[in-house]
GROMACS .gro file of N, CA, C and O in nm:
model
  492
    1MET      N    1  -1.632   0.018   2.631
    1MET     CA    2  -1.654  -0.120   2.599
    1MET      C    3  -1.601  -0.149   2.458
    1MET      O    4  -1.627  -0.076   2.364
    2THR      N    5  -1.525  -0.253   2.445
    2THR     CA    6  -1.473  -0.296   2.315
    2THR      C    7  -1.585  -0.364   2.239
    2THR      O    8  -1.662  -0.441   2.294
    3ASN      N    9  -1.595  -0.333   2.109
    3ASN     CA   10  -1.696  -0.399   2.028
    3ASN      C   11  -1.646  -0.415   1.885
    3ASN      O   12  -1.543  -0.360   1.848
    4THR      N   13  -1.719  -0.492   1.809
    4THR     CA   14  -1.688  -0.507   1.667
    4THR      C   15  -1.803  -0.449   1.587
    4THR      O   16  -1.919  -0.451   1.630
    5MET      N   17  -1.769  -0.396   1.471
    5MET     CA   18  -1.870  -0.342   1.381
    5MET      C   19  -1.824  -0.357   1.238
    5MET      O   20  -1.704  -0.370   1.212
    6ASP      N   21  -1.920  -0.357   1.149
    6ASP     CA   22  -1.891  -0.363   1.007
    6ASP      C   23  -1.881  -0.220   0.955
    6ASP      O   24  -1.971  -0.139   0.979
    7MET      N   25  -1.772  -0.191   0.886
    7MET     CA   26  -1.754  -0.060   0.823
    7MET      C   27  -1.713  -0.085   0.679
    7MET      O   28  -1.604  -0.136   0.654
    8ALA      N   29  -1.801  -0.052   0.588
    8ALA     CA   30  -1.772  -0.065   0.445
    8ALA      C   31  -1.722  -0.204   0.410
    8ALA      O   32  -1.628  -0.221   0.332
    9GLY      N   33  -1.783  -0.306   0.471
    9GLY     CA   34  -1.747  -0.443   0.441
    9GLY      C   35  -1.624  -0.495   0.515
    9GLY      O   36  -1.578  -0.605   0.488
   10THR      N   37  -1.575  -0.419   0.609
   10THR     CA   38  -1.459  -0.458   0.689
   10THR      C   39  -1.502  -0.479   0.833
   10THR      O   40  -1.570  -0.392   0.890
   11LYS      N   41  -1.464  -0.590   0.892
   11LYS     CA   42  -1.496  -0.614   1.033
   11LYS      C   43  -1.390  -0.543   1.118
   11LYS      O   44  -1.272  -0.574   1.110
   12VAL      N   45  -1.436  -0.448   1.198
   12VAL     CA   46  -1.348  -0.361   1.276
   12VAL      C   47  -1.366  -0.389   1.424
   12VAL      O   48  -1.478  -0.386   1.476
   13LEU      N   49  -1.256  -0.418   1.492
   13LEU     CA   50  -1.253  -0.427   1.637
   13LEU      C   51  -1.225  -0.286   1.690
   13LEU      O   52  -1.119  -0.231   1.663
   14VAL      N   53  -1.322  -0.229   1.760
   14VAL     CA   54  -1.308  -0.094   1.814
   14VAL      C   55  -1.278  -0.107   1.963
   14VAL      O   56  -1.362  -0.151   2.041
   15LEU      N   57  -1.156  -0.071   2.000
   15LEU     CA   58  -1.117  -0.080   2.141
   15LEU      C   59  -1.181   0.033   2.221
   15LEU      O   60  -1.198   0.144   2.173
   16ALA      N   61  -1.215   0.002   2.345
   16ALA     CA   62  -1.273   0.100   2.435
   16ALA      C   63  -1.168   0.203   2.475
   16ALA      O   64  -1.049   0.172   2.488
   17ILE      N   65  -1.212   0.324   2.496
   17ILE     CA   66  -1.121   0.431   2.539
   17ILE      C   67  -1.062   0.403   2.676
   17ILE      O   68  -0.947   0.433   2.703
   18ASP      N   69  -1.139   0.343   2.763
   18ASP     CA   70  -1.099   0.329   2.903
   18ASP      C   71  -1.028   0.198   2.937
   18ASP      O   72  -1.015   0.165   3.053
   19GLY      N   73  -0.978   0.127   2.839
   19GLY     CA   74  -0.907   0.002   2.867
   19GLY      C   75  -0.763   0.027   2.908
   19GLY      O   76  -0.718   0.141   2.919
   20PRO      N   77  -0.689  -0.081   2.929
   20PRO     CA   78  -0.549  -0.068   2.969
   20PRO      C   79  -0.464  -0.005   2.858
   20PRO      O   80  -0.494  -0.023   2.739
   21PRO      N   81  -0.362   0.068   2.896
   21PRO     CA   82  -0.277   0.134   2.795
   21PRO      C   83  -0.200   0.032   2.711
   21PRO      O   84  -0.165  -0.077   2.759
   22ILE      N   85  -0.176   0.070   2.590
   22ILE     CA   86  -0.093  -0.010   2.500
   22ILE      C   87   0.046   0.052   2.505
   22ILE      O   88   0.069   0.159   2.450
   23ALA      N   89   0.134  -0.015   2.577
   23ALA     CA   90   0.265   0.045   2.604
   23ALA      C   91   0.381  -0.047   2.570
   23ALA      O   92   0.495  -0.004   2.570
   24THR      N   93   0.351  -0.175   2.542
   24THR     CA   94   0.458  -0.271   2.518
   24THR      C   95   0.420  -0.363   2.403
   24THR      O   96   0.303  -0.369   2.361
   25GLU      N   97   0.516  -0.439   2.356
   25GLU     CA   98   0.491  -0.538   2.253
   25GLU      C   99   0.390  -0.642   2.302
   25GLU      O  100   0.302  -0.686   2.227
   26ALA      N  101   0.398  -0.680   2.429
   26ALA     CA  102   0.303  -0.776   2.486
   26ALA      C  103   0.160  -0.723   2.480
   26ALA      O  104   0.066  -0.799   2.454
   27ASP      N  105   0.143  -0.593   2.502
   27ASP     CA  106   0.009  -0.533   2.491
   27ASP      C  107  -0.042  -0.546   2.348
   27ASP      O  108  -0.161  -0.573   2.326
   28GLY      N  109   0.046  -0.528   2.252
   28GLY     CA  110   0.009  -0.547   2.112
   28GLY      C  111  -0.033  -0.690   2.084
   28GLY      O  112  -0.130  -0.714   2.011
   29ASN      N  113   0.039  -0.785   2.143
   29ASN     CA  114   0.002  -0.927   2.127
   29ASN      C  115  -0.138  -0.954   2.181
   29ASN      O  116  -0.214  -1.031   2.122
   30ASP      N  117  -0.171  -0.892   2.294
   30ASP     CA  118  -0.305  -0.910   2.351
   30ASP      C  119  -0.413  -0.859   2.255
   30ASP      O  120  -0.518  -0.922   2.240
   31ILE      N  121  -0.385  -0.748   2.190
   31ILE     CA  122  -0.482  -0.693   2.095
   31ILE      C  123  -0.495  -0.784   1.973
   31ILE      O  124  -0.605  -0.804   1.922
   32ILE      N  125  -0.385  -0.837   1.926
   32ILE     CA  126  -0.388  -0.932   1.814
   32ILE      C  127  -0.475  -1.052   1.851
   32ILE      O  128  -0.560  -1.095   1.772
   33SER      N  129  -0.458  -1.104   1.971
   33SER     CA  130  -0.540  -1.217   2.017
   33SER      C  131  -0.688  -1.181   2.018
   33SER      O  132  -0.773  -1.259   1.975
   34GLU      N  133  -0.717  -1.062   2.068
   34GLU     CA  134  -0.856  -1.018   2.073
   34GLU      C  135  -0.913  -1.003   1.931
   34GLU      O  136  -1.027  -1.041   1.905
   35ALA      N  137  -0.832  -0.949   1.841
   35ALA     CA  138  -0.877  -0.933   1.702
   35ALA      C  139  -0.905  -1.069   1.639
   35ALA      O  140  -1.006  -1.086   1.569
   36PHE      N  141  -0.817  -1.164   1.661
   36PHE     CA  142  -0.839  -1.299   1.606
   36PHE      C  143  -0.964  -1.363   1.666
   36PHE      O  144  -1.039  -1.430   1.595
   37SER      N  145  -0.987  -1.344   1.795
   37SER     CA  146  -1.103  -1.406   1.858
   37SER      C  147  -1.234  -1.348   1.806
   37SER      O  148  -1.337  -1.416   1.810
   38THR      N  149  -1.232  -1.226   1.756
   38THR     CA  150  -1.352  -1.164   1.700
   38THR      C  151  -1.354  -1.170   1.547
   38THR      O  152  -1.448  -1.121   1.486
   39GLU      N  153  -1.249  -1.228   1.489
   39GLU     CA  154  -1.234  -1.239   1.343
   39GLU      C  155  -1.232  -1.102   1.275
   39GLU      O  156  -1.280  -1.084   1.163
   40ALA      N  157  -1.174  -1.003   1.345
   40ALA     CA  158  -1.165  -0.868   1.290
   40ALA      C  159  -1.053  -0.859   1.187
   40ALA      O  160  -0.953  -0.931   1.196
   41ASP      N  161  -1.071  -0.768   1.092
   41ASP     CA  162  -0.970  -0.741   0.990
   41ASP      C  163  -0.891  -0.614   1.020
   41ASP      O  164  -0.782  -0.594   0.968
   42LEU      N  165  -0.951  -0.527   1.103
   42LEU     CA  166  -0.892  -0.398   1.133
   42LEU      C  167  -0.918  -0.367   1.279
   42LEU      O  168  -1.024  -0.398   1.332
   43ILE      N  169  -0.820  -0.306   1.343
   43ILE     CA  170  -0.831  -0.267   1.484
   43ILE      C  171  -0.833  -0.115   1.491
   43ILE      O  172  -0.743  -0.049   1.438
   44ALA      N  173  -0.935  -0.059   1.554
   44ALA     CA  174  -0.944   0.085   1.576
   44ALA      C  175  -0.906   0.111   1.722
   44ALA      O  176  -0.973   0.063   1.814
   45ILE      N  177  -0.798   0.185   1.739
   45ILE     CA  178  -0.744   0.211   1.873
   45ILE      C  179  -0.758   0.359   1.906
   45ILE      O  180  -0.699   0.443   1.838
   46PRO      N  181  -0.834   0.392   2.009
   46PRO     CA  182  -0.842   0.533   2.051
   46PRO      C  183  -0.704   0.581   2.097
   46PRO      O  184  -0.632   0.509   2.167
   47VAL      N  185  -0.668   0.700   2.058
   47VAL     CA  186  -0.537   0.754   2.094
   47VAL      C  187  -0.519   0.756   2.246
   47VAL      O  188  -0.407   0.742   2.295
   48GLU      N  189  -0.629   0.766   2.319
   48GLU     CA  190  -0.622   0.767   2.465
   48GLU      C  191  -0.568   0.636   2.522
   48GLU      O  192  -0.521   0.633   2.636
   49ARG      N  193  -0.574   0.530   2.445
   49ARG     CA  194  -0.525   0.399   2.490
   49ARG      C  195  -0.374   0.382   2.474
   49ARG      O  196  -0.316   0.288   2.526
   50LEU      N  197  -0.312   0.471   2.398
   50LEU     CA  198  -0.168   0.457   2.373
   50LEU      C  199  -0.089   0.499   2.496
   50LEU      O  200  -0.116   0.603   2.556
   51GLY      N  201   0.008   0.417   2.532
   51GLY     CA  202   0.097   0.452   2.643
   51GLY      C  203   0.171   0.581   2.613
   51GLY      O  204   0.182   0.623   2.498
   52PRO      N  205   0.226   0.645   2.716
   52PRO     CA  206   0.289   0.776   2.698
   52PRO      C  207   0.408   0.776   2.601
   52PRO      O  208   0.436   0.878   2.540
   53ASP      N  209   0.474   0.663   2.585
   53ASP     CA  210   0.589   0.657   2.495
   53ASP      C  211   0.557   0.590   2.362
   53ASP      O  212   0.645   0.576   2.277
   54PHE      N  213   0.433   0.549   2.342
   54PHE     CA  214   0.399   0.471   2.223
   54PHE      C  215   0.437   0.545   2.095
   54PHE      O  216   0.499   0.487   2.006
   55LEU      N  217   0.401   0.671   2.083
   55LEU     CA  218   0.428   0.746   1.960
   55LEU      C  219   0.560   0.825   1.964
   55LEU      O  220   0.585   0.904   1.874
   56ARG      N  221   0.642   0.802   2.065
   56ARG     CA  222   0.779   0.854   2.063
   56ARG      C  223   0.859   0.752   1.983
   56ARG      O  224   0.894   0.646   2.034
   57LEU      N  225   0.885   0.783   1.856
   57LEU     CA  226   0.940   0.683   1.765
   57LEU      C  227   1.074   0.627   1.810
   57LEU      O  228   1.105   0.511   1.782
   58GLU      N  229   1.150   0.705   1.885
   58GLU     CA  230   1.280   0.655   1.931
   58GLU      C  231   1.267   0.537   2.028
   58GLU      O  232   1.361   0.461   2.046
   59THR      N  233   1.149   0.519   2.089
   59THR     CA  234   1.130   0.404   2.178
   59THR      C  235   1.104   0.275   2.099
   59THR      O  236   1.115   0.167   2.155
   60ARG      N  237   1.065   0.288   1.974
   60ARG     CA  238   1.037   0.176   1.883
   60ARG      C  239   0.914   0.094   1.921
   60ARG      O  240   0.891  -0.011   1.863
   61VAL      N  241   0.838   0.140   2.018
   61VAL     CA  242   0.719   0.065   2.059
   61VAL      C  243   0.618   0.062   1.944
   61VAL      O  244   0.569  -0.045   1.906
   62ALA      N  245   0.586   0.178   1.888
   62ALA     CA  246   0.489   0.184   1.778
   62ALA      C  247   0.534   0.097   1.662
   62ALA      O  248   0.456   0.018   1.607
   63GLY      N  249   0.658   0.109   1.623
   63GLY     CA  250   0.709   0.031   1.510
   63GLY      C  251   0.698  -0.118   1.533
   63GLY      O  252   0.658  -0.194   1.445
   64THR      N  253   0.732  -0.162   1.653
   64THR     CA  254   0.726  -0.304   1.686
   64THR      C  255   0.582  -0.355   1.685
   64THR      O  256   0.553  -0.459   1.626
   65VAL      N  257   0.492  -0.281   1.748
   65VAL     CA  258   0.352  -0.322   1.754
   65VAL      C  259   0.290  -0.318   1.615
   65VAL      O  260   0.223  -0.413   1.573
   66PHE      N  261   0.311  -0.209   1.542
   66PHE     CA  262   0.253  -0.199   1.408
   66PHE      C  263   0.306  -0.308   1.316
   66PHE      O  264   0.232  -0.364   1.236
   67GLN      N  265   0.434  -0.341   1.327
   67GLN     CA  266   0.490  -0.447   1.243
   67GLN      C  267   0.424  -0.581   1.272
   67GLN      O  268   0.397  -0.659   1.182
   68LYS      N  269   0.397  -0.607   1.399
   68LYS     CA  270   0.327  -0.731   1.435
   68LYS      C  271   0.188  -0.734   1.372
   68LYS      O  272   0.145  -0.837   1.320
   69PHE      N  273   0.117  -0.621   1.379
   69PHE     CA  274  -0.015  -0.617   1.316
   69PHE      C  275  -0.004  -0.651   1.167
   69PHE      O  276  -0.081  -0.732   1.116
   70VAL      N  277   0.091  -0.590   1.100
   70VAL     CA  278   0.109  -0.615   0.957
   70VAL      C  279   0.146  -0.761   0.932
   70VAL      O  280   0.091  -0.825   0.841
   71ASN      N  281   0.235  -0.816   1.013
   71ASN     CA  282   0.275  -0.956   0.997
   71ASN      C  283   0.156  -1.051   1.009
   71ASN      O  284   0.152  -1.156   0.945
   72TYR      N  285   0.059  -1.014   1.094
   72TYR     CA  286  -0.060  -1.097   1.113
   72TYR      C  287  -0.176  -1.053   1.023
   72TYR      O  288  -0.290  -1.094   1.044
   73HIS      N  289  -0.146  -0.970   0.925
   73HIS     CA  290  -0.245  -0.923   0.827
   73HIS      C  291  -0.363  -0.852   0.893
   73HIS      O  292  -0.477  -0.869   0.851
   74LEU      N  293  -0.333  -0.774   0.995
   74LEU     CA  294  -0.432  -0.692   1.062
   74LEU      C  295  -0.402  -0.546   1.033
   74LEU      O  296  -0.290  -0.500   1.053
   75ARG      N  297  -0.501  -0.475   0.986
   75ARG     CA  298  -0.484  -0.331   0.967
   75ARG      C  299  -0.517  -0.261   1.098
   75ARG      O  300  -0.584  -0.317   1.186
   76CYS      N  301  -0.470  -0.138   1.111
   76CYS     CA  302  -0.486  -0.064   1.236
   76CYS      C  303  -0.513   0.082   1.205
   76CYS      O  304  -0.451   0.140   1.116
   77ALA      N  305  -0.605   0.139   1.281
   77ALA     CA  306  -0.632   0.282   1.274
   77ALA      C  307  -0.622   0.339   1.415
   77ALA      O  308  -0.689   0.291   1.507
   78ILE      N  309  -0.537   0.438   1.430
   78ILE     CA  310  -0.531   0.513   1.556
   78ILE      C  311  -0.632   0.626   1.541
   78ILE      O  312  -0.626   0.705   1.446
   79ILE      N  313  -0.727   0.631   1.634
   79ILE     CA  314  -0.838   0.724   1.623
   79ILE      C  315  -0.827   0.833   1.729
   79ILE      O  316  -0.820   0.803   1.849
   80GLY      N  317  -0.823   0.958   1.684
   80GLY     CA  318  -0.819   1.070   1.778
   80GLY      C  319  -0.721   1.177   1.734
   80GLY      O  320  -0.655   1.166   1.630
   81ASP      N  321  -0.710   1.278   1.816
   81ASP     CA  322  -0.628   1.395   1.785
   81ASP      C  323  -0.485   1.375   1.835
   81ASP      O  324  -0.462   1.364   1.955
   82ILE      N  325  -0.392   1.372   1.742
   82ILE     CA  326  -0.250   1.363   1.780
   82ILE      C  327  -0.175   1.490   1.740
   82ILE      O  328  -0.052   1.493   1.741
   83ALA      N  329  -0.248   1.595   1.708
   83ALA     CA  330  -0.186   1.721   1.663
   83ALA      C  331  -0.078   1.772   1.756
   83ALA      O  332   0.029   1.813   1.709
   84PRO      N  333  -0.100   1.772   1.889
   84PRO     CA  334   0.007   1.821   1.977
   84PRO      C  335   0.138   1.741   1.963
   84PRO      O  336   0.246   1.798   1.970
   85LEU      N  337   0.126   1.612   1.941
   85LEU     CA  338   0.245   1.529   1.922
   85LEU      C  339   0.314   1.559   1.789
   85LEU      O  340   0.436   1.557   1.779
   86LEU      N  341   0.234   1.585   1.687
   86LEU     CA  342   0.289   1.613   1.554
   86LEU      C  343   0.366   1.745   1.553
   86LEU      O  344   0.467   1.758   1.483
   87GLU      N  345   0.318   1.841   1.630
   87GLU     CA  346   0.384   1.972   1.636
   87GLU      C  347   0.526   1.961   1.691
   87GLU      O  348   0.612   2.041   1.656
   88ASN      N  349   0.550   1.860   1.774
   88ASN     CA  350   0.680   1.847   1.840
   88ASN      C  351   0.772   1.744   1.776
   88ASN      O  352   0.881   1.720   1.829
   89SER      N  353   0.729   1.682   1.666
   89SER     CA  354   0.812   1.577   1.609
   89SER      C  355   0.797   1.569   1.458
   89SER      O  356   0.694   1.523   1.407
   90LYS      N  357   0.900   1.613   1.387
   90LYS     CA  358   0.900   1.602   1.241
   90LYS      C  359   0.899   1.454   1.201
   90LYS      O  360   0.830   1.415   1.106
   91ALA      N  361   0.972   1.372   1.275
   91ALA     CA  362   0.978   1.229   1.243
   91ALA      C  363   0.839   1.166   1.253
   91ALA      O  364   0.798   1.089   1.165
   92LEU      N  365   0.764   1.199   1.359
   92LEU     CA  366   0.630   1.145   1.373
   92LEU      C  367   0.538   1.198   1.265
   92LEU      O  368   0.458   1.123   1.208
   93SER      N  369   0.550   1.325   1.232
   93SER     CA  370   0.470   1.383   1.123
   93SER      C  371   0.495   1.310   0.993
   93SER      O  372   0.401   1.277   0.919
   94ASP      N  373   0.622   1.284   0.963
   94ASP     CA  374   0.657   1.210   0.841
   94ASP      C  375   0.601   1.068   0.845
   94ASP      O  376   0.548   1.018   0.745
   95PHE      N  377   0.612   1.003   0.960
   95PHE     CA  378   0.561   0.867   0.977
   95PHE      C  379   0.410   0.861   0.953
   95PHE      O  380   0.361   0.776   0.879
   96VAL      N  381   0.338   0.953   1.013
   96VAL     CA  382   0.192   0.957   0.998
   96VAL      C  383   0.154   0.983   0.852
   96VAL      O  384   0.067   0.915   0.797
   97ARG      N  385   0.220   1.078   0.790
   97ARG     CA  386   0.190   1.109   0.650
   97ARG      C  387   0.212   0.987   0.561
   97ARG      O  388   0.129   0.953   0.477
   98GLU      N  389   0.322   0.917   0.580
   98GLU     CA  390   0.353   0.800   0.498
   98GLU      C  391   0.260   0.682   0.526
   98GLU      O  392   0.215   0.616   0.433
   99THR      N  393   0.231   0.655   0.653
   99THR     CA  394   0.143   0.542   0.682
   99THR      C  395   0.001   0.568   0.631
   99THR      O  396  -0.066   0.475   0.586
  100ASN      N  397  -0.042   0.693   0.636
  100ASN     CA  398  -0.176   0.725   0.588
  100ASN      C  399  -0.190   0.707   0.436
  100ASN      O  400  -0.301   0.696   0.386
  101LYS      N  401  -0.079   0.703   0.366
  101LYS     CA  402  -0.082   0.677   0.221
  101LYS      C  403  -0.101   0.528   0.191
  101LYS      O  404  -0.141   0.492   0.082
  102GLY      N  405  -0.070   0.444   0.288
  102GLY     CA  406  -0.075   0.299   0.268
  102GLY      C  407  -0.211   0.241   0.300
  102GLY      O  408  -0.312   0.311   0.315
  103ARG      N  409  -0.213   0.109   0.316
  103ARG     CA  410  -0.339   0.037   0.343
  103ARG      C  411  -0.337  -0.035   0.478
  103ARG      O  412  -0.435  -0.103   0.510
  104SER      N  413  -0.230  -0.022   0.555
  104SER     CA  414  -0.218  -0.102   0.677
  104SER      C  415  -0.237  -0.024   0.806
  104SER      O  416  -0.304  -0.071   0.898
  105ILE      N  417  -0.175   0.092   0.817
  105ILE     CA  418  -0.177   0.171   0.941
  105ILE      C  419  -0.223   0.312   0.906
  105ILE      O  420  -0.166   0.376   0.817
  106TRP      N  421  -0.325   0.358   0.976
  106TRP     CA  422  -0.378   0.493   0.952
  106TRP      C  423  -0.393   0.568   1.082
  106TRP      O  424  -0.418   0.510   1.188
  107PHE      N  425  -0.383   0.699   1.073
  107PHE     CA  426  -0.410   0.789   1.184
  107PHE      C  427  -0.526   0.878   1.140
  107PHE      O  428  -0.512   0.952   1.043
  108LEU      N  429  -0.639   0.868   1.208
  108LEU     CA  430  -0.760   0.938   1.169
  108LEU      C  431  -0.824   1.005   1.290
  108LEU      O  432  -0.810   0.958   1.403
  109ALA      N  433  -0.898   1.110   1.264
  109ALA     CA  434  -0.957   1.187   1.373
  109ALA      C  435  -1.076   1.119   1.438
  109ALA      O  436  -1.101   1.136   1.558
  110SER      N  437  -1.152   1.039   1.361
  110SER     CA  438  -1.275   0.982   1.416
  110SER      C  439  -1.311   0.850   1.348
  110SER      O  440  -1.257   0.818   1.241
  111LEU      N  441  -1.405   0.780   1.407
  111LEU     CA  442  -1.456   0.657   1.344
  111LEU      C  443  -1.528   0.690   1.214
  111LEU      O  444  -1.524   0.610   1.119
  112ASP      N  445  -1.590   0.805   1.206
  112ASP     CA  446  -1.653   0.846   1.079
  112ASP      C  447  -1.549   0.862   0.970
  112ASP      O  448  -1.571   0.825   0.855
  113ASP      N  449  -1.431   0.916   1.006
  113ASP     CA  450  -1.322   0.929   0.909
  113ASP      C  451  -1.272   0.792   0.866
  113ASP      O  452  -1.238   0.771   0.750
  114LEU      N  453  -1.269   0.698   0.960
  114LEU     CA  454  -1.228   0.561   0.926
  114LEU      C  455  -1.328   0.499   0.829
  114LEU      O  456  -1.289   0.440   0.729
  115ARG      N  457  -1.455   0.514   0.855
  115ARG     CA  458  -1.558   0.460   0.767
  115ARG      C  459  -1.543   0.521   0.627
  115ARG      O  460  -1.547   0.449   0.527
  116ALA      N  461  -1.521   0.651   0.619
  116ALA     CA  462  -1.504   0.717   0.489
  116ALA      C  463  -1.380   0.665   0.417
  116ALA      O  464  -1.384   0.642   0.296
  117LYS      N  465  -1.271   0.647   0.490
  117LYS     CA  466  -1.148   0.598   0.427
  117LYS      C  467  -1.167   0.456   0.375
  117LYS      O  468  -1.124   0.424   0.265
  118LEU      N  469  -1.230   0.372   0.453
  118LEU     CA  470  -1.256   0.236   0.409
  118LEU      C  471  -1.345   0.234   0.285
  118LEU      O  472  -1.324   0.152   0.194
  119THR      N  473  -1.439   0.323   0.279
  119THR     CA  474  -1.527   0.333   0.162
  119THR      C  475  -1.446   0.376   0.039
  119THR      O  476  -1.461   0.319  -0.069
  120ARG      N  477  -1.356   0.474   0.057
  120ARG     CA  478  -1.272   0.524  -0.054
  120ARG      C  479  -1.175   0.419  -0.105
  120ARG      O  480  -1.155   0.408  -0.226
  121VAL      N  481  -1.111   0.347  -0.015
  121VAL     CA  482  -1.008   0.251  -0.058
  121VAL      C  483  -1.067   0.115  -0.096
  121VAL      O  484  -0.993   0.025  -0.134
  122GLY      N  485  -1.198   0.102  -0.082
  122GLY     CA  486  -1.262  -0.025  -0.119
  122GLY      C  487  -1.242  -0.132  -0.016
  122GLY      O  488  -1.230  -0.250  -0.049
  123ALA      N  489  -1.239  -0.091   0.110
  123ALA     CA  490  -1.224  -0.182   0.224
  123ALA      C  491  -1.107  -0.273   0.198
  123ALA      O  492  -1.053  -0.341   0.268
   0.00000   0.00000   0.00000
């Protein structure tokens, strides 16, 4: 079940694990609409919701969707274990490392890690 919660002063839309996959730009638009309807500032997406090609950077799906989030001033956290994907892609490893340094897109293991990061960066 999708819900919203306050984490360190940030309204977070937490997507359900069992929802439809996020595999296209249109799927990203649907999430943006949902975030706006709940007045969320950040979207937490379980890694299980990502389509099979989402994090294959050569498909540009992640880049397109993440850019839309940024354009609409929505932050995003991908929640879950992506270690197997990182082992097979230096480009993805570099992307994750760089985005985690910023304030817009993060890759974190759990919602507790998201709460801690929001607390550290001052929401």
